[in-house]
XYZ file of C-alpha atoms in Angstrom:
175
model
C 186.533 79.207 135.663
C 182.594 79.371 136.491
C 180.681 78.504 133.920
C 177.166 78.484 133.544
C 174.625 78.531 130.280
C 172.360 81.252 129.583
C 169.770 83.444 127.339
C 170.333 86.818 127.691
C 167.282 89.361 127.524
C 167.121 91.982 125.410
C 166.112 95.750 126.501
C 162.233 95.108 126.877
C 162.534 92.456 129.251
C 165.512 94.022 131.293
C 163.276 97.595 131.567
C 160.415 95.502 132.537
C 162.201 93.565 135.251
C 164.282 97.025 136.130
C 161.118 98.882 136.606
C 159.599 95.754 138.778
C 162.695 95.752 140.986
C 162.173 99.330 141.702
C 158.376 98.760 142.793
C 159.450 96.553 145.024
C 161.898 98.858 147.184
C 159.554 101.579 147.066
C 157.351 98.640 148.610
C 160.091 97.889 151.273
C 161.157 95.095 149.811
C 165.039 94.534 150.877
C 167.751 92.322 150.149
C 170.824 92.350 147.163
C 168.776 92.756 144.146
C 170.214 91.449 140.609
C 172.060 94.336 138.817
C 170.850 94.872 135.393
C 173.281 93.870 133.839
C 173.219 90.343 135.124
C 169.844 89.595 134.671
C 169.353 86.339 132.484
C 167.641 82.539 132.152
C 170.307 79.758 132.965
C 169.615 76.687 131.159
C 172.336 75.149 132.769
C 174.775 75.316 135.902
C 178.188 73.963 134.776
C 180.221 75.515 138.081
C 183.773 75.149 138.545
C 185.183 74.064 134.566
C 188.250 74.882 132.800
C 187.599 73.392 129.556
C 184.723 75.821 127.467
C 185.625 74.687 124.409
C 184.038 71.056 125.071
C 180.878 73.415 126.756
C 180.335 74.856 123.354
C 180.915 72.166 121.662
C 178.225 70.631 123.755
C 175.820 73.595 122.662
C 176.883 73.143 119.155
C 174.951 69.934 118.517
C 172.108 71.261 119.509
C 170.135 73.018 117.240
C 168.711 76.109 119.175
C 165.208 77.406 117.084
C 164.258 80.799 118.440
C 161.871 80.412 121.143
C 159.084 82.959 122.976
C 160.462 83.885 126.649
C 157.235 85.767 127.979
C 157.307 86.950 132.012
C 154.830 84.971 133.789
C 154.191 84.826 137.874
C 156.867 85.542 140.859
C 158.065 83.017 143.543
C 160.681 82.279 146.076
C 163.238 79.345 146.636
C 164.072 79.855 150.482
C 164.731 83.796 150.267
C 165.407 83.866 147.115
C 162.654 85.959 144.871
C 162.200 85.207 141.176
C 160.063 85.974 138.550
C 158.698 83.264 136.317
C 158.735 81.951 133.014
C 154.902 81.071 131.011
C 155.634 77.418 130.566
C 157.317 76.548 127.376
C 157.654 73.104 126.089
C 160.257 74.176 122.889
C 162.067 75.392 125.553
C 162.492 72.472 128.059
C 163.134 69.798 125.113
C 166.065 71.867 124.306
C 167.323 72.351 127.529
C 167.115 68.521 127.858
C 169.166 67.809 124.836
C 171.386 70.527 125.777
C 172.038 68.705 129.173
C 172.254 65.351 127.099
C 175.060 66.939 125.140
C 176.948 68.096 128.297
C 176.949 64.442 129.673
C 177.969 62.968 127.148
C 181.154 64.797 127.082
C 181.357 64.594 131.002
C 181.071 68.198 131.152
C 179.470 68.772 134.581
C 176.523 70.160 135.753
C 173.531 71.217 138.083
C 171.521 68.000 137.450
C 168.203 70.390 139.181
C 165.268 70.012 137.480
C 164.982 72.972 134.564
C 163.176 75.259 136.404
C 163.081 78.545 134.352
C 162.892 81.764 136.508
C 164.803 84.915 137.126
C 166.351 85.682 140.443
C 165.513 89.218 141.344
C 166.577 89.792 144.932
C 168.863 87.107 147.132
C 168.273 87.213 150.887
C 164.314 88.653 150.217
C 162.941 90.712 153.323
C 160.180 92.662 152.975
C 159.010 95.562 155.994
C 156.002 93.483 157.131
C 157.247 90.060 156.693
C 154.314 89.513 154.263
C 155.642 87.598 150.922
C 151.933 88.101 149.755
C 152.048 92.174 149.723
C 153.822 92.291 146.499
C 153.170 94.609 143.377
C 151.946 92.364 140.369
C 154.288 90.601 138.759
C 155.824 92.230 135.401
C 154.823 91.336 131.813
C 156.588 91.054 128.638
C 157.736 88.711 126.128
C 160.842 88.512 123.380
C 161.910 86.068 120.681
C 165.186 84.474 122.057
C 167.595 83.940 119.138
C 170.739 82.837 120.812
C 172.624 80.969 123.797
C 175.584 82.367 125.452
C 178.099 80.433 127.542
C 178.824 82.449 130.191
C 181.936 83.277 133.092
C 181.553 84.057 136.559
C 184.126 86.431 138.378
C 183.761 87.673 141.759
C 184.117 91.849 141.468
C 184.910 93.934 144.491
C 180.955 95.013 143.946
C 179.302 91.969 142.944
C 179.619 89.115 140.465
C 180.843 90.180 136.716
C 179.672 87.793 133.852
C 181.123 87.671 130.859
C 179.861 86.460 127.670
C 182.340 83.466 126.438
C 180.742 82.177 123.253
C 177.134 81.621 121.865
C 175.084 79.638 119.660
C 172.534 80.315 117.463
C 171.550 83.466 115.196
C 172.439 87.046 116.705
C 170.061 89.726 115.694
C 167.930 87.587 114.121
C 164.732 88.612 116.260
C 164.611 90.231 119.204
C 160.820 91.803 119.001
């Protein structure tokens, strides 16, 4: 199975980054924009793994603290559009030990440097081939309680991910 690890956004952030998408066709801004529903901050990349038991395992020695996720900036890798992340240094040292923890079982991964963004829109195109002509870049914050493990299937519209398991204290916050 595909496996990757994730924080999930709660309403606020996923109308902000709906309503942002939308600028951007109505801008003429093509390509296969993120559904909704799969909109999220991967910590890390584990790919092709049949064993997510020793994944949350992994996440279960790390303590994960709640931790500010505020919208910051936009950007591209290649044609890829994201939208950034206000730099968060909580955040990184646990994605660190997190990655620590999935060596040290040999649980594989996207060794990448932690990068936090959002992909938006794959295979970006805008009408006058201007990446600078974009609306400004959303706002909003949220208090991230919890990580999820999640699965990767290919749908007949799209990828489908699927919570597997999660760390840290539902509910708890999600301001």
């Amino acid at each position: 199975m595909r496996l990757f690890i994730a924080i999930r956004f709660n309403n606020k952030i996923l109308d902000a980054l709906t309503r942002y998408r939308e600028e951007l066709k109505k801008q003429g801004v093509t390509g296969r924009f993120t559904p909704r529903e799969n909109m999220h901050l991967t910590l890390a990349f584990i790919g092709e793994y049949n064993d997510p038991d020793a994944v949350l395992e992994a996440m279960e020695q790390v303590e994960f603290k709640q931790v500010e996720i505020r919208l910051d900036g936009v950007g591209w890798f290649g044609d890829l559009f994201w939208v950034g992340l206000k730099e968060n240094p909580q955040l990184t040292d646990y994605v660190k030990k997190l990655r620590h923890q999935l060596a040290e079982r040999g649980v594989p991964f996207d060794r990448k440097k932690f990068s936090p963004h959002i992909t938006l829109i794959r295979k970006y195109s805008d009408s006058d081939g201007r990446r600078g002509a974009i609306p400004s870049p959303p706002g909003g914050s949220m208090i991230a309680t919890e990580v999820s493990l999640m699965r990767s299937d290919r749908g007949k519209n799209g990828m489908i991910y699927t919570e597997v398991g999660s760390v840290g204290h539902r509910g708890l916050c999600e301001e």
